[in-house]
Coordinates of C-alpha atoms and ligand atoms in Angstrom, one line a residue:
M1 CA -95.7 66.5 -73.3
A2 CA -95.7 62.8 -74.0
A3 CA -96.4 63.5 -77.7
S4 CA -93.0 65.3 -78.0
L5 CA -91.0 62.4 -76.5
G6 CA -89.6 59.7 -78.8
Y7 CA -90.8 56.1 -78.3
P8 CA -87.9 54.8 -76.2
A9 CA -87.9 58.0 -74.0
L10 CA -91.7 57.6 -73.5
L11 CA -91.1 54.0 -72.4
H12 CA -88.4 55.1 -69.9
A13 CA -90.7 57.8 -68.5
I14 CA -93.5 55.2 -68.0
I15 CA -91.1 52.7 -66.4
D16 CA -89.8 55.4 -64.0
S17 CA -93.2 56.5 -63.0
T18 CA -94.5 53.0 -62.0
D19 CA -94.6 51.9 -58.3
D20 CA -93.2 48.4 -59.2
A21 CA -89.5 47.8 -59.4
V22 CA -88.7 47.1 -63.1
I23 CA -85.3 45.3 -63.5
G24 CA -83.9 44.2 -66.8
K25 CA -81.0 41.7 -67.1
N26 CA -79.1 40.3 -70.1
V27 CA -78.8 36.5 -70.6
D28 CA -75.8 36.4 -68.2
G29 CA -77.8 38.0 -65.4
I30 CA -76.1 41.4 -65.6
V31 CA -78.4 44.3 -64.8
T32 CA -79.2 46.5 -67.8
L33 CA -82.2 48.4 -66.4
W34 CA -83.0 49.6 -62.8
N35 CA -85.9 52.0 -62.5
R36 CA -86.7 54.6 -59.8
A37 CA -89.0 52.2 -57.9
A38 CA -86.2 49.6 -57.8
E39 CA -83.9 52.3 -56.3
R40 CA -86.6 53.1 -53.7
I41 CA -87.6 49.5 -52.8
F42 CA -84.1 48.0 -52.6
G43 CA -82.0 51.1 -51.6
Y44 CA -79.4 50.7 -54.5
S45 CA -79.0 53.5 -57.0
H46 CA -79.2 53.0 -60.8
A47 CA -75.4 53.6 -60.9
E48 CA -74.7 51.0 -58.2
M49 CA -76.7 48.2 -59.9
V50 CA -76.4 48.6 -63.7
G51 CA -73.6 46.4 -65.1
R52 CA -73.6 44.0 -62.1
L53 CA -75.1 40.7 -61.0
T54 CA -78.0 40.8 -58.4
A55 CA -76.7 38.1 -56.1
E56 CA -76.9 40.3 -53.0
L57 CA -80.6 40.8 -53.5
V58 CA -81.4 37.1 -53.0
P59 CA -81.1 35.5 -49.5
A60 CA -78.7 32.5 -49.5
Y61 CA -81.5 30.0 -49.0
K62 CA -83.4 31.3 -52.0
H63 CA -80.5 31.1 -54.5
D64 CA -81.5 27.7 -56.0
E65 CA -85.1 28.8 -56.4
E66 CA -84.1 32.0 -58.0
S67 CA -81.8 30.2 -60.5
A68 CA -84.7 27.9 -61.4
V69 CA -87.0 30.8 -62.1
M70 CA -84.3 32.5 -64.2
A71 CA -83.7 29.3 -66.2
R72 CA -87.5 29.0 -66.9
A73 CA -87.5 32.6 -68.2
I74 CA -84.4 32.0 -70.3
G75 CA -86.1 29.0 -71.7
G76 CA -88.8 31.4 -73.0
E77 CA -91.4 30.9 -70.3
R78 CA -93.1 33.7 -68.4
V79 CA -93.4 33.2 -64.6
D80 CA -96.3 35.1 -63.1
N81 CA -96.8 36.4 -59.6
Y82 CA -94.0 34.3 -58.1
E83 CA -93.9 35.2 -54.4
T84 CA -90.5 35.3 -52.8
I85 CA -88.3 37.2 -50.4
L86 CA -85.6 39.7 -51.5
L87 CA -83.2 41.8 -49.5
H88 CA -83.0 45.5 -49.1
K89 CA -79.5 47.1 -49.2
S90 CA -79.7 47.3 -45.3
G91 CA -80.3 43.5 -45.2
R92 CA -84.0 43.9 -44.3
P93 CA -86.2 41.2 -46.0
I94 CA -88.9 42.4 -48.3
E95 CA -91.8 40.1 -49.3
M96 CA -92.3 40.4 -53.1
S97 CA -94.4 39.3 -55.9
L98 CA -92.4 38.9 -59.1
T99 CA -93.3 38.5 -62.8
V100 CA -90.3 37.3 -64.7
S101 CA -90.5 37.3 -68.5
P102 CA -88.1 36.6 -71.4
I103 CA -87.1 39.7 -73.5
L104 CA -86.9 38.9 -77.3
D105 CA -85.5 41.1 -80.0
D106 CA -87.3 41.7 -83.4
S107 CA -86.0 38.5 -84.7
G108 CA -87.5 36.6 -81.8
K109 CA -84.0 35.9 -80.3
L110 CA -83.7 36.0 -76.5
V111 CA -81.7 39.0 -75.4
G112 CA -82.5 39.2 -71.7
V113 CA -85.0 38.7 -68.9
S114 CA -87.3 41.3 -67.2
H115 CA -88.4 41.3 -63.6
I116 CA -91.4 43.3 -62.4
A117 CA -91.3 43.2 -58.6
R118 CA -94.1 44.4 -56.3
D119 CA -93.5 45.0 -52.6
I120 CA -96.2 42.9 -50.9
T121 CA -94.9 43.1 -47.3
E122 CA -97.8 45.3 -46.1
R123 CA -100.4 43.2 -48.0
K124 CA -99.0 40.0 -46.5
A125 CA -99.1 41.5 -43.0
M126 CA -102.7 42.6 -43.5
N127 CA -103.6 39.1 -44.8
R128 CA -102.1 37.5 -41.7
Q129 CA -103.9 40.0 -39.5
A130 CA -107.2 39.2 -41.3
L131 CA -106.6 35.5 -40.9
H132 CA -106.0 36.0 -37.2
L133 CA -109.1 38.1 -36.9
S134 CA -111.3 35.7 -38.7
A135 CA -110.0 32.8 -36.6
L136 CA -110.9 34.9 -33.5
V137 CA -114.4 35.7 -34.9
S138 CA -115.1 32.1 -35.8
S139 CA -113.9 30.7 -32.4
S140 CA -116.0 33.2 -30.4
D141 CA -118.9 32.0 -28.2
D142 CA -120.8 35.1 -29.1
A143 CA -122.6 35.4 -32.4
I144 CA -120.7 38.0 -34.6
A145 CA -122.3 39.3 -37.8
S146 CA -122.0 42.3 -40.0
K147 CA -124.5 44.1 -42.2
D148 CA -124.7 47.0 -44.5
L149 CA -126.6 50.1 -43.9
N150 CA -129.8 48.6 -45.4
G151 CA -129.6 45.7 -42.9
I152 CA -128.3 43.1 -45.4
V153 CA -126.2 40.5 -43.7
L154 CA -122.6 40.4 -45.0
S155 CA -120.9 38.0 -42.6
W156 CA -122.1 35.4 -40.1
N157 CA -119.8 33.4 -37.8
D158 CA -120.1 29.8 -36.4
A159 CA -121.6 30.9 -33.1
A160 CA -124.3 32.8 -35.1
E161 CA -125.1 29.6 -36.9
R162 CA -125.5 27.7 -33.6
M163 CA -127.4 30.5 -31.9
F164 CA -130.0 31.3 -34.7
G165 CA -130.0 28.0 -36.7
Y166 CA -129.3 29.8 -40.1
T167 CA -126.1 28.8 -41.9
A168 CA -123.9 31.5 -43.3
A169 CA -124.9 30.5 -46.8
E170 CA -128.6 30.8 -46.0
I171 CA -128.5 34.2 -44.4
I172 CA -125.7 36.2 -46.1
G173 CA -127.4 38.5 -48.6
Q174 CA -130.7 38.3 -46.7
S175 CA -132.1 41.0 -44.5
I176 CA -131.2 40.9 -40.8
C177 CA -135.0 41.2 -40.2
L178 CA -135.1 37.4 -40.5
I179 CA -134.0 37.1 -36.9
I180 CA -136.0 40.1 -35.6
P181 CA -139.5 39.3 -34.3
A182 CA -142.2 41.4 -35.9
D183 CA -142.9 43.4 -32.7
R184 CA -139.2 44.3 -32.4
R185 CA -138.8 45.7 -35.9
P186 CA -139.1 49.4 -34.8
E187 CA -136.4 48.8 -32.3
G188 CA -134.2 47.3 -35.0
E189 CA -134.8 50.4 -37.1
N190 CA -133.7 52.6 -34.2
V191 CA -130.5 50.6 -33.8
L192 CA -129.8 51.0 -37.5
R193 CA -130.4 54.7 -37.2
S194 CA -127.9 55.1 -34.4
V195 CA -125.3 53.2 -36.4
R196 CA -125.9 55.3 -39.5
A197 CA -125.2 58.3 -37.3
G198 CA -121.9 56.7 -36.3
E199 CA -123.0 55.8 -32.8
R200 CA -122.3 52.6 -30.9
V201 CA -125.1 50.7 -29.1
E202 CA -123.8 48.7 -26.1
H203 CA -125.3 45.7 -24.2
F204 CA -128.8 46.3 -25.5
D205 CA -131.1 43.6 -24.1
T206 CA -133.7 42.4 -26.5
I207 CA -135.3 39.3 -28.0
R208 CA -134.4 37.6 -31.3
R209 CA -136.0 34.8 -33.2
R210 CA -134.3 31.5 -34.3
K211 CA -134.9 29.9 -37.6
D212 CA -137.3 27.4 -35.9
G213 CA -139.4 30.3 -34.6
T214 CA -138.3 30.1 -31.0
L215 CA -137.4 33.3 -29.3
I216 CA -134.2 33.9 -27.3
P217 CA -133.2 36.7 -25.0
V218 CA -130.0 38.3 -26.2
S219 CA -127.7 41.2 -25.3
L220 CA -126.5 43.2 -28.4
T221 CA -123.5 45.4 -29.0
V222 CA -123.6 47.1 -32.4
S223 CA -120.8 49.3 -33.8
P224 CA -120.5 51.2 -37.0
I225 CA -118.0 49.9 -39.7
R226 CA -116.2 52.7 -41.4
T227 CA -114.0 53.1 -44.4
A228 CA -110.5 54.5 -44.1
S229 CA -111.9 58.0 -44.7
G230 CA -114.4 57.5 -41.9
A231 CA -117.6 57.0 -43.8
V232 CA -120.0 54.6 -42.2
I233 CA -120.8 51.7 -44.5
G234 CA -122.3 49.1 -42.2
A235 CA -122.4 47.7 -38.8
S236 CA -120.8 44.9 -36.8
K237 CA -123.0 43.1 -34.3
I238 CA -122.0 41.0 -31.3
V239 CA -124.8 39.0 -29.9
R240 CA -124.7 37.2 -26.5
D241 CA -127.2 34.5 -25.7
M242 CA -128.8 35.4 -22.4
S243 CA -131.0 32.4 -21.9
E244 CA -130.6 30.6 -18.6
R245 CA -129.2 27.5 -20.1
S246 CA -126.5 29.4 -22.0
M247 CA -125.7 31.4 -18.9
M248 CA -125.3 28.2 -16.9
E249 CA -123.1 26.8 -19.6
R250 CA -120.9 29.9 -19.4
E251 CA -120.8 29.7 -15.6
T252 CA -119.9 26.0 -15.8
N253 CA -117.1 26.8 -18.3
R254 CA -115.9 29.6 -16.1
L255 CA -115.8 27.3 -13.1
A256 CA -114.1 24.6 -15.0
A257 CA -111.4 27.1 -16.1
I258 CA -110.9 28.1 -12.5
V259 CA -110.6 24.5 -11.4
D260 CA -108.2 23.7 -14.2
S261 CA -106.0 26.7 -13.5
S262 CA -105.7 25.9 -9.8
D263 CA -102.3 24.9 -8.4
D264 CA -104.0 22.5 -6.0
A265 CA -105.3 19.1 -7.1
I266 CA -109.1 19.2 -7.2
I267 CA -110.7 15.8 -7.3
S268 CA -114.4 14.8 -7.0
T269 CA -115.6 11.3 -6.1
D270 CA -119.1 9.8 -5.7
L271 CA -120.3 8.0 -2.6
D272 CA -118.8 4.8 -3.8
D273 CA -115.4 6.5 -3.8
V274 CA -115.2 6.4 -7.6
I275 CA -113.3 9.3 -9.1
Q276 CA -115.6 11.6 -11.2
T277 CA -113.3 14.6 -12.0
W278 CA -109.6 15.2 -11.9
N279 CA -108.1 18.6 -12.7
R280 CA -104.8 19.5 -14.4
A281 CA -103.0 20.0 -11.1
A282 CA -104.0 16.5 -10.1
E283 CA -102.5 15.2 -13.3
R284 CA -99.2 17.0 -12.5
M285 CA -99.2 16.0 -8.9
F286 CA -100.0 12.3 -9.2
G287 CA -99.0 11.5 -12.9
H288 CA -102.4 10.0 -13.9
T289 CA -104.2 11.8 -16.7
S290 CA -107.9 12.5 -16.2
T291 CA -108.8 10.0 -18.9
E292 CA -106.8 7.3 -17.2
I293 CA -108.2 7.7 -13.8
V294 CA -111.8 9.0 -14.0
G295 CA -114.1 6.0 -13.2
R296 CA -111.5 4.3 -11.0
P297 CA -111.6 4.1 -7.2
I298 CA -109.9 6.8 -5.2
I299 CA -107.9 4.1 -3.3
T300 CA -105.8 3.9 -6.5
I301 CA -103.7 6.8 -5.1
I302 CA -103.9 5.8 -1.4
P303 CA -100.9 3.9 0.1
E304 CA -101.9 0.7 1.8
N305 CA -101.0 1.9 5.3
R306 CA -103.2 5.0 4.8
L307 CA -106.4 3.2 3.8
Q308 CA -107.9 3.8 7.3
E309 CA -107.8 7.5 6.5
E310 CA -110.2 7.0 3.6
V311 CA -112.6 5.1 5.8
D312 CA -112.6 8.0 8.3
I313 CA -113.0 10.5 5.4
L314 CA -116.0 8.7 4.0
A315 CA -117.7 8.4 7.4
H316 CA -117.3 12.2 7.8
I317 CA -118.6 12.9 4.3
R318 CA -121.7 10.6 4.7
S319 CA -122.6 12.6 7.9
G320 CA -122.2 15.8 5.9
L321 CA -118.9 16.9 7.5
S322 CA -115.7 18.1 6.0
M323 CA -112.4 16.7 7.0
R324 CA -108.8 18.1 6.9
L325 CA -105.6 16.2 7.0
S326 CA -102.7 18.6 7.3
D327 CA -99.9 16.0 6.7
T328 CA -100.4 12.8 4.8
V329 CA -99.1 11.1 1.6
R330 CA -100.7 9.7 -1.6
C331 CA -99.1 7.6 -4.3
G332 CA -98.1 8.9 -7.7
K333 CA -98.5 6.8 -10.8
D334 CA -94.8 5.8 -10.7
G335 CA -95.1 4.7 -7.1
T336 CA -93.4 7.8 -5.5
L337 CA -95.1 9.1 -2.4
V338 CA -96.3 12.7 -2.6
P339 CA -96.5 14.5 0.7
I340 CA -99.8 16.5 0.8
S341 CA -102.3 18.3 2.9
L342 CA -105.9 17.7 2.0
T343 CA -109.4 19.0 2.7
V344 CA -112.4 16.8 1.8
S345 CA -115.9 18.4 1.7
P346 CA -119.3 16.9 0.9
I347 CA -120.9 17.7 -2.4
R348 CA -124.7 18.1 -2.2
D349 CA -127.4 18.0 -4.8
R350 CA -130.2 20.6 -5.1
H351 CA -132.1 19.1 -2.3
G352 CA -129.2 19.2 0.1
R353 CA -128.5 15.4 -0.1
V354 CA -124.8 14.4 0.0
V355 CA -123.9 12.8 -3.3
G356 CA -120.2 12.8 -3.3
A357 CA -117.0 14.5 -2.0
S358 CA -114.6 17.1 -3.3
T359 CA -111.0 16.8 -2.4
I360 CA -108.5 19.7 -2.5
A361 CA -104.9 18.5 -2.2
R362 CA -101.8 20.6 -1.8
D363 CA -98.4 19.3 -2.6
L364 CA -96.1 19.8 0.4
S365 CA -92.9 18.7 -1.3
A366 CA -91.8 22.3 -2.1
L367 CA -92.8 23.4 1.4
R368 CA -90.7 20.6 2.9
V369 CA -87.7 21.7 0.9
Y370 CA -88.3 25.3 2.0
A371 CA -88.6 24.2 5.6
T372 CA -85.3 22.3 5.4
T373 CA -83.5 25.2 3.9
L374 CA -84.9 27.5 6.5
E375 CA -83.8 25.2 9.3
Q376 CA -80.4 25.0 7.8
T377 CA -80.2 28.9 7.6
V378 CA -81.3 29.2 11.2
K379 CA -78.6 26.7 12.3
E380 CA -75.9 28.6 10.3
R381 CA -77.0 31.9 11.7
T382 CA -77.1 30.6 15.3
A383 CA -73.6 29.2 14.9
A384 CA -72.4 32.5 13.5
L385 CA -74.0 34.3 16.4
E386 CA -72.4 32.0 18.9
T387 CA -69.0 32.6 17.2
A388 CA -69.6 36.4 17.3
N389 CA -70.6 36.1 21.0
T390 CA -67.5 34.2 21.8
H391 CA -65.4 36.8 20.0
L392 CA -67.1 39.6 21.9
E393 CA -66.6 37.8 25.2
S394 CA -62.9 37.2 24.6
F395 CA -62.6 40.8 23.5
A396 CA -64.3 42.0 26.7
Y397 CA -62.1 39.7 28.7
S398 CA -58.8 41.0 27.3
V399 CA -60.0 44.6 27.4
S400 CA -61.0 44.4 31.1
H401 CA -57.9 42.5 31.9
D402 CA -55.8 45.3 30.4
L403 CA -57.8 48.0 32.2
R404 CA -56.9 46.6 35.6
A405 CA -53.2 47.5 35.6
P406 CA -53.7 51.3 35.1
L407 CA -56.7 51.2 37.5
R408 CA -54.5 49.6 40.2
G409 CA -52.0 52.4 39.6
M410 CA -54.7 55.0 40.1
Q411 CA -56.0 53.4 43.2
G412 CA -52.5 53.1 44.7
L413 CA -51.7 56.7 43.9
S414 CA -54.9 58.2 45.3
H415 CA -54.5 56.2 48.5
A416 CA -50.9 57.5 48.8
L417 CA -52.1 61.1 48.0
L418 CA -54.6 60.9 50.9
E419 CA -52.3 59.2 53.4
D420 CA -49.0 60.9 52.7
Y421 CA -50.2 64.4 51.7
G422 CA -53.6 64.5 53.3
E423 CA -52.5 67.0 55.8
Q424 CA -51.3 69.4 53.1
L425 CA -54.7 69.3 51.3
D426 CA -57.6 71.4 52.4
E427 CA -61.1 69.9 53.1
R428 CA -62.1 70.0 49.4
G429 CA -58.9 68.4 48.2
R430 CA -59.3 65.5 50.6
D431 CA -62.9 65.1 49.5
Y432 CA -61.8 64.9 45.8
A433 CA -59.2 62.3 46.7
A434 CA -61.8 60.2 48.6
R435 CA -64.2 60.4 45.6
I436 CA -61.5 59.2 43.2
I437 CA -60.9 56.2 45.5
R438 CA -64.7 55.4 45.6
E439 CA -65.1 55.8 41.8
A440 CA -62.1 53.7 41.2
A441 CA -63.5 51.0 43.5
A442 CA -66.8 51.0 41.5
L443 CA -64.8 50.7 38.3
D444 CA -62.8 47.9 39.7
E445 CA -66.0 46.0 40.7
L446 CA -67.3 46.4 37.2
I447 CA -64.1 45.1 35.6
Q448 CA -64.1 42.3 38.1
D449 CA -67.7 41.3 37.1
L450 CA -67.0 41.6 33.4
L451 CA -63.9 39.3 33.8
T452 CA -66.0 36.8 35.7
Y453 CA -68.7 36.9 33.2
S454 CA -66.5 36.4 30.1
R455 CA -64.4 33.8 31.9
L456 CA -67.5 31.8 32.4
T457 CA -67.6 31.1 28.6
H458 CA -64.1 29.8 28.4
I459 CA -63.2 27.9 31.5
E460 CA -63.6 24.2 31.8
V461 CA -66.4 23.6 34.3
E462 CA -65.3 20.9 36.6
M463 CA -68.2 19.3 38.4
E464 CA -68.1 17.6 41.8
D465 CA -70.4 16.6 44.6
I466 CA -70.9 19.5 46.9
G467 CA -72.7 20.0 50.2
V468 CA -75.2 22.8 49.9
A469 CA -74.8 24.0 53.5
E470 CA -71.1 24.6 53.0
V471 CA -71.9 26.7 49.9
I472 CA -74.4 28.8 51.8
N473 CA -71.9 29.4 54.6
S474 CA -69.2 30.5 52.2
A475 CA -71.7 32.9 50.6
L476 CA -72.8 34.4 54.0
H477 CA -69.1 34.7 54.9
N478 CA -68.5 36.7 51.7
L479 CA -71.4 39.0 52.5
R480 CA -70.9 39.4 56.3
E481 CA -70.1 43.1 56.0
D482 CA -73.2 43.9 53.9
I483 CA -75.4 41.9 56.2
R484 CA -74.1 43.6 59.2
L485 CA -74.5 47.1 57.7
S486 CA -78.1 46.5 56.6
H487 CA -79.2 44.6 59.7
A488 CA -80.4 41.8 57.6
A489 CA -81.8 38.6 59.0
I490 CA -81.0 35.5 57.0
R491 CA -82.7 32.2 57.7
V492 CA -82.2 28.8 56.0
S493 CA -85.1 26.5 55.7
G494 CA -85.2 22.8 54.6
S495 CA -82.2 20.7 53.7
L496 CA -80.6 19.1 50.7
P497 CA -78.3 16.2 50.0
N498 CA -75.2 16.9 47.9
V499 CA -75.6 18.5 44.5
R500 CA -73.5 18.0 41.4
A501 CA -72.0 21.4 40.6
N502 CA -68.9 23.6 40.3
R503 CA -68.0 24.8 43.8
T504 CA -66.6 28.3 42.9
M505 CA -69.5 29.0 40.5
L506 CA -72.2 27.8 42.9
I507 CA -70.8 30.0 45.7
Q508 CA -70.7 33.0 43.4
V509 CA -74.3 32.3 42.3
V510 CA -75.7 32.0 45.8
T511 CA -73.6 35.1 46.9
N512 CA -75.1 37.2 44.1
L513 CA -78.7 36.1 44.9
I514 CA -78.4 36.7 48.7
S515 CA -76.6 40.0 48.0
N516 CA -79.5 41.2 45.8
A517 CA -82.1 40.0 48.4
V518 CA -80.3 42.0 51.1
K519 CA -79.8 45.1 48.8
F520 CA -83.4 45.1 47.4
G521 CA -85.0 43.6 50.6
G522 CA -86.3 46.8 52.1
E523 CA -85.3 48.5 55.4
H524 CA -84.7 45.4 57.6
P525 CA -84.2 42.7 55.1
A526 CA -85.6 39.3 56.1
V527 CA -84.1 36.8 53.7
V528 CA -85.0 33.1 53.6
V529 CA -83.0 30.5 51.7
V530 CA -85.2 27.5 51.0
L531 CA -83.6 24.1 50.2
E532 CA -85.8 21.4 48.6
H533 CA -85.6 18.6 46.2
D534 CA -87.9 17.0 43.7
G535 CA -86.8 13.7 42.3
D536 CA -83.4 14.2 40.8
L537 CA -83.6 18.0 41.0
A538 CA -82.3 20.1 43.8
R539 CA -83.8 23.6 44.2
I540 CA -82.4 26.6 46.1
T541 CA -84.7 29.6 46.4
V542 CA -83.7 33.0 47.8
E543 CA -86.7 34.9 49.1
D544 CA -87.0 38.5 50.2
H545 CA -89.9 40.8 51.1
G546 CA -88.5 43.9 49.4
I547 CA -89.3 46.1 46.5
G548 CA -90.1 43.3 44.0
I549 CA -90.0 43.3 40.2
A550 CA -92.8 44.1 37.7
P551 CA -93.6 41.2 35.4
Q552 CA -92.5 42.9 32.2
H553 CA -88.9 43.3 33.6
Q554 CA -88.5 39.8 35.0
E555 CA -86.8 38.4 31.9
R556 CA -84.5 41.2 31.0
I557 CA -82.8 41.6 34.4
F558 CA -80.9 38.4 33.6
R559 CA -79.2 40.1 30.7
A560 CA -75.8 41.9 31.1
F561 CA -76.0 45.6 32.3
E562 CA -79.7 45.5 32.8
R563 CA -80.7 47.5 35.9
L564 CA -84.1 48.8 37.0
H565 CA -82.9 51.3 39.6
G566 CA -80.5 54.2 39.8
V567 CA -76.9 53.5 41.1
E568 CA -77.4 56.3 43.7
S569 CA -80.1 54.4 45.6
Y570 CA -78.9 50.8 44.8
P571 CA -75.2 50.6 43.8
G572 CA -74.3 47.8 41.5
T573 CA -73.0 46.9 38.0
G574 CA -76.0 45.2 36.4
M575 CA -73.8 42.1 35.8
G576 CA -74.8 40.0 38.9
L577 CA -77.8 38.1 37.5
A578 CA -76.2 37.7 34.0
I579 CA -73.4 35.9 35.9
V580 CA -75.9 33.8 37.8
R581 CA -77.7 32.7 34.7
K582 CA -74.6 31.9 32.7
A583 CA -72.9 30.0 35.6
I584 CA -76.1 27.9 36.3
E585 CA -76.5 27.1 32.6
R586 CA -72.9 26.0 32.3
Q587 CA -73.5 23.6 35.2
G588 CA -76.6 22.2 33.4
G589 CA -79.2 23.9 35.6
R590 CA -81.9 26.4 35.3
V591 CA -82.7 29.8 36.9
G592 CA -85.9 31.9 37.3
V593 CA -87.8 34.4 39.3
Q594 CA -91.3 34.8 40.8
S595 CA -92.0 38.3 42.0
E596 CA -94.6 40.9 42.6
E597 CA -93.9 44.6 42.8
G598 CA -93.8 45.8 46.4
Q599 CA -94.2 42.3 47.8
G600 CA -90.8 40.8 47.3
S601 CA -89.0 38.3 45.1
R602 CA -88.1 34.6 44.9
F603 CA -85.1 33.8 42.8
W604 CA -84.7 30.0 42.3
I605 CA -82.0 27.8 40.8
E606 CA -82.3 24.1 39.9
L607 CA -79.4 21.7 39.7
P608 CA -79.1 18.0 39.3
R609 CA -78.6 16.1 42.7
S610 CA -75.4 14.2 43.0
V611 CA -75.5 10.6 41.8
A612 CA -74.0 9.3 45.0
A613 CA -76.7 10.9 47.2
A614 CA -79.5 9.5 45.0
Ligands
LIG1 P1 -77.0 44.7 40.2 O1 -75.6 44.8 40.2 O2 -77.7 46.0 39.8 O3 -77.7 44.2 41.4 P2 -78.1 42.3 39.0 O4 -77.9 41.8 37.6 O5 -77.8 41.5 40.1 O6 -77.3 43.7 39.0 O7 -79.6 42.8 39.0 C1 -80.2 43.5 38.0 C2 -81.3 44.3 38.4 O8 -82.4 43.4 38.8 C3 -81.1 45.1 39.7 O9 -80.5 46.3 39.3 C4 -82.5 45.3 40.2 O10 -83.1 46.3 39.6 C5 -83.1 44.0 39.9 N1 -83.1 43.0 41.0 C6 -82.2 42.0 41.2 N2 -82.5 41.3 42.3 C7 -83.7 41.9 42.8 C8 -84.5 41.6 44.0 N3 -84.2 40.6 44.9 N4 -85.5 42.4 44.2 C9 -85.8 43.4 43.3 N5 -85.1 43.7 42.2 C10 -84.0 43.0 42.0

């Protein structure tokens, strides 16, 4: 076909079939030629580009460079393989290699400039990857080599040079047999056979020979190298030195890496207290670099008033003991004090002799900040809780207050019903009315208790000197009906001088305690009220020999509405002890119970004695 084309047509056909962009411009830089590859590479069609300048192909920061190259071509020079970056229509940068040449007419006059541009983005990326890989290979601690299928060495990294003593120049092109001891040759052959078959040999333990003839134990991993089409053309070999020394070195490196990555400062000292090692965390915590401080005494970082600590630590270490200080300080380089906790342990040599000390120090500053924040949060929450409690109590107060009016109405009406119309009711009707009266009385008691309890939060507590005997008499007077009905015997033992308290509250407290002792005191309750004092404290104990309270309930009965028994057998509201506790606390005292199930209980309260009496 080509033969039938004219010369210019043939040229066009060639230009359109190449993979490189071919661009022609006249001396003013206007595009005159734009081939298929240019359309594909830059995304602009022939129609879009011909007759125009190419400014949009060149990134702004490359304009000057581009003009300089253009000027050289116009000056008659050919610029070869000039690497630059041009832009695709979408704005994507393309890495390119350009050859820019002047175009001359038959008379040798310059008529334009041609650009042949090759997209090298992929090649560049591969180059970068190759550089990366070769850096990785040469920095490896393992020997890495490659060989062809005849066992001829093709590459040889730095670690291989160190491990076997041959330089890359000496061994590349030679047979790998150089490092295989004679008696291991058959084994080498086997490995090559596996590789030829496309198999990988992993962690194969064997012996290899160094240039100086010494033998080293190694572990080999050999993998086939393939072409893009998959054909095996050689093998890569990773060799790990398994000699004891090299394993120890690796272990040491591993340990050093752990020490260096620790967040705790790890410091070692000898028995003269001279610093031997100092990890990164120690650098961060105290500000001295390892170079600055290794060789200097540990007291460099100990504040003067803490020197005794080091004396104690050293004494412990010399006797082979560890020591822990959970809260101390050390000096930073700039003089700031760093709060730390530390553990110092003896370092021993192979024979077990103590040769130094290792110190692990943890910076407590962050912990302190955390603790302060936590404390603050707890304070805020407690305050919020108290406010919420106060709201709840004032709510309970107003609700119970408002409940009383309709309740009074109900009580009045049911009494009237029974008294005025009782005769017109039958037996059943009278029983219902009587039950309404009883239930209303129970409700009234509950409301009364709730009011008392919530009032305790709000009222001013006025304290005065009070005679305890008088308080007990008032309480017994309040309870005379209960005492009579239950045939209870009440005895008071001991005596007390005046106490400092609120009269109404104290009478209420003692009434509640004696009332419970009578109620839960068994068939013929025998209650003893014991009065004693100890220094500035007055103590009133109410003892019964009744049903008692199991230990697991002794705390909760002081909470509102907590009851251990059914209302049928022991009527009550569950508010009595809650009132006792709150009233006593508001007077600055304490309350508690000792009890054994089936044996009886002793409820006690403690209050300050009056100043006058003391
Ligand atoms: P209540 O109105 O039920 O007596 P309290 O708050 O006074 O309410 O008491 C709470 C609960 O504690 C009672 O229901 C009872 O189970 C128990 N309790 C109180 N005092 C005694 C006591 N002296 N012996 C045994 N149990 C008691």
